[in-house]
Each structure stands twice: as C-alpha cells, then as structure tokens.
Amino acid sequence: MPGSTDGSTKTMGVLTLGGLVVVTAYTVALGSNGWLWFGWVVLGLITLTLVMMRTT
C-alpha cells in the first residue's frame, strides 16, 4: 500500500490478508465453502476501494 494510507486502511488490509489465511486454512482442513470465499472477496473489494480513495 502506498505511504499515504492512514491507519484504518492499513487495518483493513491486515484484516483482508488475515481473512485470506483463515479462509484458505478452512478450505484445506474442511473443504471449500463458497460463502466464506464470497465474504473474503467482498472484504477485498472494500479494502481495494479504500486504497484507491486514499491514493486519488
């Protein structure tokens, strides 16, 4: 993320990456769950939107 990001954007980035780790671990251990992946994609899009808003 660019240096101009504030704390909330960095927090969202960390949550998004943490969510990816959790969803991937769940998928490996118990099998795929489409709703978890959908939720992670939505979280990623929100984070991406925050990053794009901060850089413009």
Coordinates of C-alpha atoms in Angstrom, one line a residue:
M1 CA 0.0 0.0 0.0
P2 CA 1.3 3.5 -0.7
G3 CA 2.7 5.6 2.1
S4 CA -0.3 7.9 2.1
T5 CA -2.6 5.3 3.6
D6 CA -4.0 6.0 7.1
G7 CA -4.4 3.6 10.0
S8 CA -7.9 2.4 9.1
T9 CA -6.8 1.5 5.6
K10 CA -3.8 -0.4 6.9
T11 CA -6.1 -2.2 9.4
M12 CA -8.5 -3.2 6.6
G13 CA -5.5 -4.6 4.6
V14 CA -4.4 -6.6 7.6
L15 CA -7.9 -7.9 8.1
T16 CA -8.2 -8.8 4.5
L17 CA -4.9 -10.8 4.5
G18 CA -5.8 -12.4 7.8
G19 CA -9.2 -13.4 6.3
L20 CA -7.5 -14.9 3.3
V21 CA -5.3 -17.0 5.6
V22 CA -8.4 -18.2 7.6
V23 CA -10.5 -19.0 4.6
T24 CA -7.6 -20.9 3.0
A25 CA -7.0 -22.9 6.2
Y26 CA -10.7 -23.7 6.5
T27 CA -10.8 -24.8 2.9
V28 CA -7.7 -27.0 3.3
A29 CA -9.0 -28.5 6.6
L30 CA -12.7 -28.9 5.9
G31 CA -13.4 -28.3 2.3
S32 CA -14.5 -25.3 0.3
N33 CA -17.3 -23.0 1.5
G34 CA -18.5 -20.6 -1.2
W35 CA -19.9 -18.2 1.3
L36 CA -16.5 -17.8 3.0
W37 CA -14.9 -17.0 -0.3
F38 CA -17.6 -14.6 -1.3
G39 CA -17.2 -12.8 2.0
W40 CA -13.5 -12.6 1.5
V41 CA -13.9 -11.2 -2.0
V42 CA -16.3 -8.5 -0.7
L43 CA -13.9 -7.6 2.1
G44 CA -11.1 -7.4 -0.5
L45 CA -13.1 -5.1 -2.7
I46 CA -13.9 -2.8 0.2
T47 CA -10.2 -2.7 1.1
L48 CA -9.3 -2.0 -2.6
T49 CA -11.8 0.8 -2.7
L50 CA -10.4 2.3 0.4
V51 CA -6.9 2.2 -1.0
M52 CA -8.0 3.7 -4.3
M53 CA -9.8 6.5 -2.5
R54 CA -6.7 7.3 -0.5
T55 CA -4.4 7.5 -3.5
T56 CA -6.5 9.8 -5.6

